[in-house]
Structures are given as C-alpha cells and as structure tokens.
Amino acid sequence: MENLKHVFEPKSIAVVGVSSDPKKLGSVILSNLIESNYEGKLYPINPKYDEIHGMKCYKSVSEVPEEVELVCISVPAKFVKTVIEDSGKAGAKGAIIITAGFREVGEEGQKLEEEIIETAKNHGIRLLGPNCLGAMVPSNNMNVSFSTANPPEGDVAFISQSGAFCTAILDLAMEQNLGFSHFVSLGNKSDISENELIDYFQNDSKVKVIGGYLEEVLYGQNLLSQLNEVENPKPLIVFKPGKSNEAKAAISSHTGSLAGSIQTYEAAVKQGGIVEAEEIDQMFYLMMGFSWADLPKGKNIGLITNAGGPGIIATDLVVENGLNIAKLSDETKKALREVLPAEASVKNPVDVIGDAPASRYSDSIEIMEKDENVDAILVILTPQRVTQIEETAKLIINTAQLSDKPIFPVFVGGKYVSPGLTRLYDNTVPAFRNLEDAIMVLAKMNKFREYVESDRQEAKKERSALLENLSKGQYSEEVKATLKDNEVVTLPETLVSKIAVEVGIDIPGQIVANSVEEALEFAGDKFPVVMKATTDAIAHKTDVKALYLNIDSEEKLRKAYAELEATIKQATGKDEAQVLLQEQIISKEEIFIGMNRDGGSDVYTKEGQGFGHLMAIGKGGIYTEVYKDMGYALVPSTEEEISEALRSTNVFKVLDGARGLDKLATEAVIKAAQGIQKMAILYPEIISFDLNPLLVTEERAVAVDLKVFVQK
Amino acid sequence: MENLKHVFEPKSIAVVGVSSDPKKLGSVILSNLIESNYEGKLYPINPKYDEIHGMKCYKSVSEVPEEVELVCISVPAKFVKTVIEDSGKAGAKGAIIITAGFREVGEEGQKLEEEIIETAKNHGIRLLGPNCLGAMVPSNNMNVSFSTANPPEGDVAFISQSGAFCTAILDLAMEQNLGFSHFVSLGNKSDISENELIDYFQNDSKVKVIGGYLEEVLYGQNLLSQLNEVENPKPLIVFKPGKSNEAKAAISSHTGSLAGSIQTYEAAVKQGGIVEAEEIDQMFYLMMGFSWADLPKGKNIGLITNAGGPGIIATDLVVENGLNIAKLSDETKKALREVLPAEASVKNPVDVIGDAPASRYSDSIEIMEKDENVDAILVILTPQRVTQIEETAKLIINTAQLSDKPIFPVFVGGKYVSPGLTRLYDNTVPAFRNLEDAIMVLAKMNKFREYVESDRQEAKKERSALLENLSKGQYSEEVKATLKDNEVVTLPETLVSKIAVEVGIDIPGQIVANSVEEALEFAGDKFPVVMKATTDAIAHKTDVKALYLNIDSEEKLRKAYAELEATIKQATGKDEAQVLLQEQIISKEEIFIGMNRDGGSDVYTKEGQGFGHLMAIGKGGIYTEVYKDMGYALVPSTEEEISEALRSTNVFKVLDGARGLDKLATEAVIKAAQGIQKMAILYPEIISFDLNPLLVTEERAVAVDLKVFVQK
C-alpha cells in the first residue's frame, strides 16, 4: 500500500507521448501538470523531439539523467509494454496508463494487458489504468490527467470506474466548489484496485471522505474484511449501478465482468457501513455533506421555513427517511416566541412566515441550535417578495461555521435563489435546491454515525472467530470426494444429516425400526410420530398406504406398524420389514433459510473474488415465493446481524407473537441460521443451500428438508 | 364555471388598497398589472387620494364611473366585507382577496370569512382567496398578484394552495423558461375551489397541462366524477404532501382541514388518471415535459450516450420506472454502424463514445428517431474533453422540434453543461441535469397516454350504472333505523346476512334444526358441516363440547346431534334443543376485503366532501396484518379496476395457481368484492366493512365473518 505514494506523491514524473500538437492527450497532460503547479520534476518524453512546448524532451524514460518516480503513458496500446519495460529499467515505481485498447476491446487487448501487468510486476511498478482519465491530486498540486477541469483542493478522495462519471462529478464540483484530495480514474483496474485505494485513503490524513463509482466490486469479501479492520472508519460513499438485469448486461459488455446480485451488494453495504448513493447527484451531495459538515449526533431534525407548504413536504421526507421531527424544548419555544411575530408557529416545523427578513432566520437558527433535542437543522427558504436571499445566506454561513450540528439550507427555487446558493457553496456550507437531497444526506450521515458508534470491536472479534474454522469441517474429505470438476453436485442426505448435527442444526429424530418394540422405544418420548416405508418397492405406489401421520399413542403405533409391516412384506416378498419412524413436528410457522455463494470456494482467502455466502432468511412454505419476505446477511455475520436480518422480515411478527399469537422459538431460528453459516465456513465448497421449511414451534426450530449443493 | 371568466378575463380591474408607498402590496399589484401590459381598464382605489402613482384614484369601487368587472382587495381583513358589499353594488362579478387573517388564524377569522362568502354570494361575486398571492394570467397579459416575477406565456395552468410553492415554481420557471397560461394562488378556497378551476381549465383551449399543489382535496368524489366526464382529458399533475402522520398534523395546523389516508388518495390518482408528483422539482419537470413534448406512443426507450457509466445508470432507471429498453431494428443498427466509430456500441444503450462531436449525436438521434421500435429517446451527454456542449444542444433542438417522439436531453454535470441546458430551455426542449427526473417524466407521460387510450367511455357507463342504485337498498329503512346520531353502530348479523344475499355475496348455508331429520335434510348435499349450540347458556363454557367440526357422514351427524342435543338440554333444563348447522368450507386461501368511507354518507352527492368508500382487497387470515398485502379501489370502481386491485396483490399468485398450486375461484372473489361495493352504494350509511376471511376454494368464495358498521 505504501508504494501507492509513487503514484500519488511522486517527486518526478515523465509524460510519455507528449506531441507537438497541444490538443493531443500527452500535451494536455503535460500542460495540466504545469497548470496545477506540480512542484516535482517533469520530463516530456518523445523520441522525435529534443525540445517540446519549450521544455527539454527526452527520447525515452531511461534517457532521463535523474530518477523518474512516476510515468504517465499515452502512446498507442502496442507501444505501452516497451515503455513500461524501459521505465522499469530506469527505476520508475509507478505508471499511469491513459491509453485505451486493452481488455475492454476483446481478447487481443486482454492479452496485451496481461503482458503489461507481467512486465510491471517484474520491475516493481504499480499501475493505474489502463484506459483511464488519469489522476488529480489537488492535495499535492498534481493534475496528471487529461481532464478539462482541475477541482479545488479539499478532503474528498474520489475514485471512479467510469471516466465520464469523473467528468460529470468534476463539473458539479467546479460549480459548487467541492474540494478533493484525490480524484482517480480507475480504468481497467489492471493492478491498483478500489480495495487498495480505499485502504490507502483510510490511512491518509489528508482524506476525510472517500467516494467511489464502481460498476463491479471484484474482491467484495476482502473489501469487507478490510473495512472490518479499520479502527476509525471514514465514510465510504459508493454508487454502484446494475440493479436491473438489463443494466447488468450493459455493465458486462462495458467492463467484461459479471455484476452480482443486488441483495448481495445490499447486505455488503450494511455489513461494511458503506454509504450508498443511488444517483449521480446523490453521490455528489453525499460527498459534500460528509466533507463540509460534522455528523449529526442523532436523528432529531429541526425545521425552519418561511412557508407552510415546503415545511409539510419536508416533514413527510424526514419521516420517510427514518428521521424524527425534533420535539423542541419549552425553553426553545419560549425564546422563539420572543423573536417571531405572533402568527408564526414555534412548533417544529417552525414557520418564520413569508415576510421573514434574514435576521429572523438567523435568530431562529441560533435559538434552535442550542436545543439539545435538535441534532440537525434544515433551513428552508422560498423566494418570497421580501425574502433577503443573499443576506440570509450570509447569516446562515456565520452560524453554520460555528456549530457542530449540521445546518443545511435548502433554497427552493431557480433564478432568484441561485446567488444565495453560490454564496453558501463558496463558504463550504452544504446547501441544496431540493428538500429530498438535503434530507437524504442527513439520513445517511446519521446512519453512518450509528455504524461508527456500534460495537465494531466486538463484531470484528466475532467475525474473526467464525473464520478461524474456515475449511475445518469434520467431514471435509467426504464433501471433497463428491466434487466433480465444475459441476454443481447435491450432497447426499446422510452426509447432510451428519453435517447438520456437527453445526448444531435441529433435525427431526428418526430411526429405522426392525420391530415394533424398537419403534415403541423410539416413539416413547417423541409422540406424535410419522411412519414410512423405506423400501423403494412401494415408496412411489399411490395405491398402497405407506405413510402414517399423527401417530400419538402406543395403540395407534402398534396398529400402524402391523399394517405397514404387512404391506412391506407383501411388496418386497421378503419375510422382514424395515420401518422408518420420524418425529412429527407440529409447526406454528414455517421459515425459509437459503444461501448462495458469490465467488468461488476460495472466496474467504486473500485471492478470492466475490462477496462470499449470502444468507436469506424469511417466510417459508408455500408463501416463500409469493411474498419473498426475506432478510439478508453475508457470511461471516455476527449473531446480532443474523438476528437483525430475521427481524427485518414481516414473518418475524408472527414468531414474535403478533396480535395475540403464541411467541415462537425465535432464538432457535437464529441458532439454525448460525448453524447454516457455520456450515458455509466449515465447507466453503457449498455453493448453495436451501432449507424450506424450518418448522418452528414454541420450543424448537426443526429443519426437515435440507438441500445442500457443492461446487469447487 | 363560465363566470370564472370574470376573474381570469376581466375587461376592467379595480385595485383596492393601493397606497402611496410603492412597496405595499396594493401598489405592487397595481404595478404588476401595468408591467404585464394588461389591456383592460385599471382603477386604483383608496379613499385618501385623488391621484396615485400618476393615475386617477377613486375613493371606492362604486365611485368608478365605468363598469368594474374584477376587484383585487388588499385592505386589512376587517374592511374586506365592506369593500365586497360596495363592489357588489357597483356590479363587480369577481374578487381576488389578497388579505390574510381569516380562517387560518382561528375562530374569529373563520367568522369574518363566512360573512364575506355570504356577502359575495348575495351579489353574485366569485371569490378567489382570501389569503392568497393573487393570479397571473399570461395568456391574457394580466398579473394581478404581488409576485416578484411574471412567468412567460405558455400552456400550463397552475394552481397552488401554498403561496410559497407558487414562488418556488415561478422561480424555476423564470430560470428554465417554462410558460404558463394561468398561475393561480388558491389561498383559503373560500369560494373558487380546485375542482371548479380544474374543470374550467379542462375546457379552456389555451390550456394544455394542468398542475396543482394541493394540501387537501375536499370534494374528492366529485373531482373524480368530474374527471370521469371529461371527453379528452388534459394531464392533471398533482403534488399532494401529507403521507406521514407528522405531515398531516402540520397540514391540519396550516389549513385547518384533515388529510385523508394515503391509500385513498393513491386509489383516486389511479382512477382519475391523475399524474402524481412527489417533490417540488418533479412537479416542475412534469409540467415542462407534458407542456413541451408530445406523449410517447409506447414504453420503449432509446438511449444515446457518450459514456458507458451513465448509460448503465439510465438502463437501471428505465427498468425501475416500468419502461423498456427499446430493441433497435437491424436497419437502425446497420445505419448506426455507418455513422459511428468501430468501438461504438450500436446496441441500446447506443454509446457514441467519449470523443463524440455534435454531429455524431445528431446523426444517431436521427437514425434512432425513425425506428418504429423506439417511442422516446434519452440523449445523455457528459462533459468530456472534446464534447461540443452548445453545438450538440443546437442540433438536438432541430431534431426534437420536428419529431413527434419525446427527445429528452440529459446533460449530466454542472458548470460546463449549463450553457447547453439554457439553450435547450430557451427553445422549449424538455432538458434535464439528472437521469432520474428525465426518466420519471417519460414514465408518467406514458402512463397518462395509457389512461387516455383506455376505454374511458365504457368505464364511465359502468360507474354511472353503479351509482344509479345510490341509497336504493331493499333494507334501507332497517339500516336507517339502527343509526344513532354520530355514533358508529354495528349492523345486526341477521340484517347483514339479508343484505349479503341482496348484493349476491356467497355466505355459508345454515339452518337451525329442531330435529336430527331436519339436520340430515340440510346436510344431505352440503357435507362436511359444522354443528353448534345456539343457546347462550353454553356458548361460552369451555368445559362442555358445543362445537362439532368435520361432520362428513350421516353416521357422524347422528352421533354428534345426539350428544349436542343432550348437552343443550342439560344446560338449559328444557326438553327441547335447537342446533345450528352450517356448511363447512374447506378453503385453499383466505382473502380479506375491507372498506372505509372517506367523507360522510352524502359523499356521492354534489355537496358531499370526501373520496367515498375505499375498498382494500388482499391476503386474509392471520397474515392480514403481517403482510398488509392489499390492492385498493375507490367506489364506484369498474369490474376491471376491482380485478386490477386484486391482481396487484401477491396473494393473487396463489389464487392464480402459482408454482403448481390449484387455480382457485378468482372470479368468485371479484364477485364478492363487487357485492361489497354494491352494498356501499345501496347503503352509503355504511362507514366501514370488514370481511375476514373470505374463504376461497376451487369453485367458491364464501364470506364467513362479515362485520358492517354504519354512521350517519
């Protein structure tokens, strides 16, 4: 990770492929570097020239007499390997490859890319790109990209898998004055990946907020375990498109990789405390909010407005976003009463009335800011006849800069409110045109605070303890023996039963009885029981009775045993019969637990791609598909996370004894889910798992139909 | 309705309350009228002056020698009545009351408002307001408001219950050049209401689109029946806040009226073909889209983009919004291949690549526009290094203005894309910064087209036929006899059963048998049956057996009858016993049907407030509350609408035989729902209705537990 400094803080840079045409990419990069006041040494490289754009030009990197730390390459694809080779020999430690025409154009490009990776590795060169816009590092006065704009300096580190997404965010940043420490276009991620960058930024004191547009996250499980390790996590805001199948197809044709399921990603977002953005401007506003404001200490929002309507709209949005309308203290109300006209409402939302001058706004904000019941303030302004737009902005700036509570102005409108907004942005106050955006940002900031304040230390321990058992299943050899190349194989029932016992999953007791006495001994403490024929000779005949339910007394058992024994003997023609007895579970609710592995069986190792096993837990039985009422958790999940996944379902209300129903064995359900998680860790060869139903009674949660599939 | 012309197209206006101070409201209104080039006659009124702002000033309206058609009043509340009185005498036909301090400030204001309404009615004066911003009628060069801005002329008629919402929309309109025919601040709606205005605008040829911000819709059922009558409906875009209870409380303190349930409103939106806006800027963009573009003829969207990332994001959004990614014809792909570089994707989304000049965009748009598989085009531009932003805007304008398909440019970014957007707005091309907004508008335009193209004539007939039976129930007298002042009364079971039969709801057959022979005769063709004691003497005793289930043979019936008869005789001490026999329905699914009345029992009359009865239909039994899996329909609903409500639920999949289950009697469920709707129409005194469960088998849908509540 340390060696990423060669890319972001190099003491010298060679720009390979500078041309005499100032419009060509190489020249643009060189001039961007100069204009960004880069303080290190700069070497233009082009074999054709001795001098270029007034600077001495070298024929190759190795010809440069001094040390070159970073090379930026924009020569045609076929020449890139030679440049890397040469740079390596000259001792370069980093390369940014702008050039396109690699993996993204097909097989031949892929081969070219692999050769470059190999060459760079041999020389210890770290690669950014290829096929990227470059990197801007305002915190280091370095713009080594062909971007038309250079963002202001700030504390947001931004990475993007799409160059166009970069330019769109950059354009917004130029308009709204958002500053960046790093602005990195990932390109094909041939070497430097999002995981490593995120780790680097988590440890860089110049960075407060990390933002990323990622079309796929290849090493998901690794990213999560990396986030798990961070002691004081910085907000990581991620926008990942590809929810619809249509978009997944588009991503795949764009990046050549497969996008995982949306549920897997959502579970990862939750487990990793990732802040999710769902649109381009959301991404931007989230970075602005996290960068410019402190986190709210709670979810109680104070609203100040000069109009009733927008106050109502904001109220709806606050509630929809899971926040609260703060209950103002009596002291606050009293103080507000003194500064506001008689018609004004001093109840939250506080209506300062349409004729409010700037001072009435600032008086109200100052009073509300002191109220301990208020964690953040939304200041809503509509451009009415006497509204002092710029003056109000000015006074808000004064208060917002001194407060440790987020104070977010929302100036609703267009032309007239623009100068007010500009003034707010110029003074780094997160401001909005739109109630929805402002409240969404507050909600996500608060959720992130909750994540930061959760017992992450304990969760980390729990996860590590779980993964200590990786691949240590008692029956590993037997499971491995079933694997067939790439095929998906169903584990045999007997093996599944043994593993179920190993991981502590409750399954119905059963025996194969050879006599009625054996049957009675088994059934003694288990009534009611079920009795079945085991022989194939009659298992599928519908015209003979081979299944007896609801056997709840010795009398019934003896009668059924005698009948079934006779049936079996007749069917097999043998003089002995084996009868299968099973506990009959009278369930009050049926639960589904399923699991799918994202990635291969090496997903929990350093090299493993994918997010790991996703557990789905929820309503089972015939309504499983009808309601798709599921909570999700990624392995390794803490007990609390599994419990949360279950509690997030509707069927949990039934387990919990909603509306006078009996309370069922929720703890046993969670224990079953933990058993299944353990199974995935002991046997990561398990690719999917389907338990439907888990029968739940007041005391137990019994798995009656486990199906386990494995694949290498 | 015709007389609203006195307010919107008056030949002369008196402004009452013009002051010598040009900043006071009356003066602002006068100067707004002058600046808007109002062509009628203008009379400033103030008893203190003979001349004001260079115009002759009159002491009162009645002093004006010529006819005054409209008066605009901004004198203090206590003088308003006198002004109305005087104006009435002078023959005025309309009044806009700007003055606040009426219903919204409490009881006294309410009284004052009622007096004014009375006075105006006596003189045949129509009132807009009080407590409003006024009205702007750019289509008639008339700005009779104290707004700081006067919007461009256009074909959008906008009404708002919040003055601040008006100013916010106006400010956006000034920035983005959206034109209006009417811009009306409703204020307290003391006389002119949204219903009447909507009707007026539906019939005004200058209006293409109607927009409204409404905090409550008082006469909802009337609005729906009015929309039902319109032959060629114009889009009615409504933003109605108040989804959360907190917001409802805020509305109630703001407007003094109660907001109905969100489900009622959603059902009304669907039935009335109302276009729903959910945020301020959504409202604005919807008005822009509907005003400036033609409706798309289908849901197939073509995407053109200069970047992969935003293309993927757009794809997600298209699918999420219920639209399709258009499948381009081979001809289109071939033509695109010819104008695009080799690396470009000619599959939808079409990627014209980051270096696309304006002409590559316009070539692609022109080709795509001709494809019959494409109903609308989204042109996505990100500001890359060589992107010709303004030139691209110019070429898009040329194509968009000639096409009858919506072509919506989305310029993603901030500072650099702004001039391009401005150019698009100046040429009335609906343009966006944000993919979400653009796709939302397309989706809602398409949905509106589907509404317009639906068989509205047939639906109208069906609804009228239903309402012909209003209050014509056979047992009306009996129902009315149960009513008690304002109390909610439960209808007696026997009456409910009679009404159920009247409206064709299937209920379990039952008899009270006095002998086993009677019992046998009843059960003969109905096995299995249930047997119960009718006497109160044992109904609640848990230690005696008074309920026999699953009686499916003569033998079992005789045995049960004998036992129960003996039990009853013993309990009552009498020598005879009455036994209740009921068909036992073995249901495969349980359905809930409920109904709540919004408004009073007069809701289906002209004077009635409220939306009428809302039917909820969905999953019944113990999961009713757990899943709240309901579809909704407002009375009077067509059979199709009721069927749609049912089909919108998840439990419908079970009725419909999902995953190998038996198909159940869906038709019978719909018939039951129609029966319940009929009940509400025959007996509008019914305030709520609760049927849980309706037992559904392969052949029948049988109501076993009907509860009906009535209130005046």
PDB file of C-alpha atoms in Angstrom, chain A residues 186-291:
ATOM      1  CA  LEU A 186      -9.604   3.596 -12.243  1.00  0.00           C
ATOM      2  CA  GLY A 187      -9.820   2.464 -15.835  1.00  0.00           C
ATOM      3  CA  ASN A 188      -9.396  -1.284 -16.269  1.00  0.00           C
ATOM      4  CA  LYS A 189      -8.034  -1.802 -12.733  1.00  0.00           C
ATOM      5  CA  SER A 190      -5.248  -3.987 -14.099  1.00  0.00           C
ATOM      6  CA  ASP A 191      -3.205  -3.549 -10.915  1.00  0.00           C
ATOM      7  CA  ILE A 192      -4.333  -0.841  -8.489  1.00  0.00           C
ATOM      8  CA  SER A 193      -7.876  -1.715  -7.440  1.00  0.00           C
ATOM      9  CA  GLU A 194     -10.577   0.016  -5.462  1.00  0.00           C
ATOM     10  CA  ASN A 195      -9.753  -2.106  -2.413  1.00  0.00           C
ATOM     11  CA  GLU A 196      -6.199  -0.931  -2.223  1.00  0.00           C
ATOM     12  CA  LEU A 197      -7.134   2.695  -2.877  1.00  0.00           C
ATOM     13  CA  ILE A 198      -9.813   2.634  -0.215  1.00  0.00           C
ATOM     14  CA  ASP A 199      -7.299   1.239   2.235  1.00  0.00           C
ATOM     15  CA  TYR A 200      -4.753   3.874   1.245  1.00  0.00           C
ATOM     16  CA  PHE A 201      -7.277   6.692   1.687  1.00  0.00           C
ATOM     17  CA  GLN A 202      -8.475   5.311   5.027  1.00  0.00           C
ATOM     18  CA  ASN A 203      -4.892   5.819   6.187  1.00  0.00           C
ATOM     19  CA  ASP A 204      -4.175   9.163   4.531  1.00  0.00           C
ATOM     20  CA  SER A 205      -4.710  12.037   6.952  1.00  0.00           C
ATOM     21  CA  LYS A 206      -5.497  14.418   4.087  1.00  0.00           C
ATOM     22  CA  VAL A 207      -8.643  12.421   3.354  1.00  0.00           C
ATOM     23  CA  LYS A 208     -11.903  12.826   5.311  1.00  0.00           C
ATOM     24  CA  VAL A 209     -14.369  11.262   2.900  1.00  0.00           C
ATOM     25  CA  ILE A 210     -13.984   8.502   0.298  1.00  0.00           C
ATOM     26  CA  GLY A 211     -16.305   8.332  -2.693  1.00  0.00           C
ATOM     27  CA  GLY A 212     -16.428   5.740  -5.416  1.00  0.00           C
ATOM     28  CA  TYR A 213     -18.366   4.958  -8.579  1.00  0.00           C
ATOM     29  CA  LEU A 214     -17.875   1.225  -9.026  1.00  0.00           C
ATOM     30  CA  GLU A 215     -19.515  -0.867 -11.698  1.00  0.00           C
ATOM     31  CA  GLU A 216     -18.348  -4.029 -10.032  1.00  0.00           C
ATOM     32  CA  VAL A 217     -16.549  -4.855  -6.806  1.00  0.00           C
ATOM     33  CA  LEU A 218     -14.376  -7.849  -7.611  1.00  0.00           C
ATOM     34  CA  TYR A 219     -12.939  -8.685  -4.203  1.00  0.00           C
ATOM     35  CA  GLY A 220     -16.029  -7.992  -2.120  1.00  0.00           C
ATOM     36  CA  GLN A 221     -15.325 -10.294   0.813  1.00  0.00           C
ATOM     37  CA  ASN A 222     -11.820  -8.852   1.046  1.00  0.00           C
ATOM     38  CA  LEU A 223     -13.141  -5.302   0.969  1.00  0.00           C
ATOM     39  CA  LEU A 224     -15.493  -6.120   3.822  1.00  0.00           C
ATOM     40  CA  SER A 225     -12.819  -7.742   5.932  1.00  0.00           C
ATOM     41  CA  GLN A 226     -10.579  -4.757   5.224  1.00  0.00           C
ATOM     42  CA  LEU A 227     -13.336  -2.329   6.353  1.00  0.00           C
ATOM     43  CA  ASN A 228     -13.882  -4.550   9.370  1.00  0.00           C
ATOM     44  CA  GLU A 229     -10.275  -3.924  10.420  1.00  0.00           C
ATOM     45  CA  VAL A 230     -10.298  -0.118  10.206  1.00  0.00           C
ATOM     46  CA  GLU A 231     -10.384   1.377  13.663  1.00  0.00           C
ATOM     47  CA  ASN A 232     -11.838   4.812  12.903  1.00  0.00           C
ATOM     48  CA  PRO A 233     -13.605   4.387   9.613  1.00  0.00           C
ATOM     49  CA  LYS A 234     -14.040   7.309   7.243  1.00  0.00           C
ATOM     50  CA  PRO A 235     -17.299   7.446   5.332  1.00  0.00           C
ATOM     51  CA  LEU A 236     -17.070   5.379   2.165  1.00  0.00           C
ATOM     52  CA  ILE A 237     -19.747   6.525  -0.272  1.00  0.00           C
ATOM     53  CA  VAL A 238     -20.347   4.146  -3.144  1.00  0.00           C
ATOM     54  CA  PHE A 239     -22.554   4.400  -6.203  1.00  0.00           C
ATOM     55  CA  LYS A 240     -22.899   1.038  -7.869  1.00  0.00           C
ATOM     56  CA  PRO A 241     -25.350   0.761 -10.774  1.00  0.00           C
ATOM     57  CA  GLY A 242     -26.622  -2.530 -12.168  1.00  0.00           C
ATOM     58  CA  LYS A 243     -29.783  -3.385 -10.268  1.00  0.00           C
ATOM     59  CA  SER A 244     -31.738  -4.456 -13.321  1.00  0.00           C
ATOM     60  CA  ASN A 245     -30.777  -7.385 -15.495  1.00  0.00           C
ATOM     61  CA  GLU A 246     -30.691  -5.028 -18.450  1.00  0.00           C
ATOM     62  CA  ALA A 247     -28.112  -2.840 -16.713  1.00  0.00           C
ATOM     63  CA  LYS A 248     -26.095  -5.892 -15.712  1.00  0.00           C
ATOM     64  CA  ALA A 249     -25.918  -6.862 -19.346  1.00  0.00           C
ATOM     65  CA  ALA A 250     -24.748  -3.358 -20.202  1.00  0.00           C
ATOM     66  CA  ILE A 251     -22.065  -3.474 -17.482  1.00  0.00           C
ATOM     67  CA  SER A 252     -20.868  -6.808 -18.671  1.00  0.00           C
ATOM     68  CA  SER A 253     -20.493  -5.507 -22.209  1.00  0.00           C
ATOM     69  CA  HIS A 254     -18.793  -2.393 -20.816  1.00  0.00           C
ATOM     70  CA  THR A 255     -16.358  -3.888 -18.306  1.00  0.00           C
ATOM     71  CA  GLY A 256     -16.383  -7.532 -19.308  1.00  0.00           C
ATOM     72  CA  SER A 257     -17.175  -8.680 -15.756  1.00  0.00           C
ATOM     73  CA  LEU A 258     -20.304 -10.004 -14.134  1.00  0.00           C
ATOM     74  CA  ALA A 259     -22.313  -7.985 -11.671  1.00  0.00           C
ATOM     75  CA  GLY A 260     -23.509  -9.879  -8.601  1.00  0.00           C
ATOM     76  CA  SER A 261     -26.987  -9.904  -7.140  1.00  0.00           C
ATOM     77  CA  ILE A 262     -28.442  -6.758  -5.711  1.00  0.00           C
ATOM     78  CA  GLN A 263     -29.233  -8.487  -2.403  1.00  0.00           C
ATOM     79  CA  THR A 264     -25.588  -9.496  -2.002  1.00  0.00           C
ATOM     80  CA  TYR A 265     -24.492  -5.951  -2.546  1.00  0.00           C
ATOM     81  CA  GLU A 266     -27.129  -4.519  -0.201  1.00  0.00           C
ATOM     82  CA  ALA A 267     -26.020  -6.916   2.544  1.00  0.00           C
ATOM     83  CA  ALA A 268     -22.419  -5.886   1.958  1.00  0.00           C
ATOM     84  CA  VAL A 269     -23.359  -2.209   2.187  1.00  0.00           C
ATOM     85  CA  LYS A 270     -24.955  -2.882   5.546  1.00  0.00           C
ATOM     86  CA  GLN A 271     -22.163  -5.020   6.936  1.00  0.00           C
ATOM     87  CA  GLY A 272     -19.411  -2.673   5.780  1.00  0.00           C
ATOM     88  CA  GLY A 273     -21.116   0.548   6.892  1.00  0.00           C
ATOM     89  CA  ILE A 274     -20.935   1.706   3.277  1.00  0.00           C
ATOM     90  CA  VAL A 275     -22.923   4.831   2.437  1.00  0.00           C
ATOM     91  CA  GLU A 276     -24.924   4.028  -0.662  1.00  0.00           C
ATOM     92  CA  ALA A 277     -25.590   6.623  -3.358  1.00  0.00           C
ATOM     93  CA  GLU A 278     -28.284   5.898  -5.899  1.00  0.00           C
ATOM     94  CA  GLU A 279     -27.813   8.631  -8.455  1.00  0.00           C
ATOM     95  CA  ILE A 280     -25.060  10.874  -9.751  1.00  0.00           C
ATOM     96  CA  ASP A 281     -26.198  13.977  -7.926  1.00  0.00           C
ATOM     97  CA  GLN A 282     -26.837  11.965  -4.743  1.00  0.00           C
ATOM     98  CA  MET A 283     -23.205  10.885  -4.917  1.00  0.00           C
ATOM     99  CA  PHE A 284     -22.156  14.474  -5.202  1.00  0.00           C
ATOM    100  CA  TYR A 285     -24.369  15.786  -2.413  1.00  0.00           C
ATOM    101  CA  LEU A 286     -23.285  12.996  -0.073  1.00  0.00           C
ATOM    102  CA  MET A 287     -19.627  13.820  -0.603  1.00  0.00           C
ATOM    103  CA  MET A 288     -20.438  17.483   0.019  1.00  0.00           C
ATOM    104  CA  GLY A 289     -22.387  16.799   3.207  1.00  0.00           C
ATOM    105  CA  PHE A 290     -19.830  14.453   4.716  1.00  0.00           C
ATOM    106  CA  SER A 291     -16.949  16.727   3.728  1.00  0.00           C
TER     107      SER A 291
END
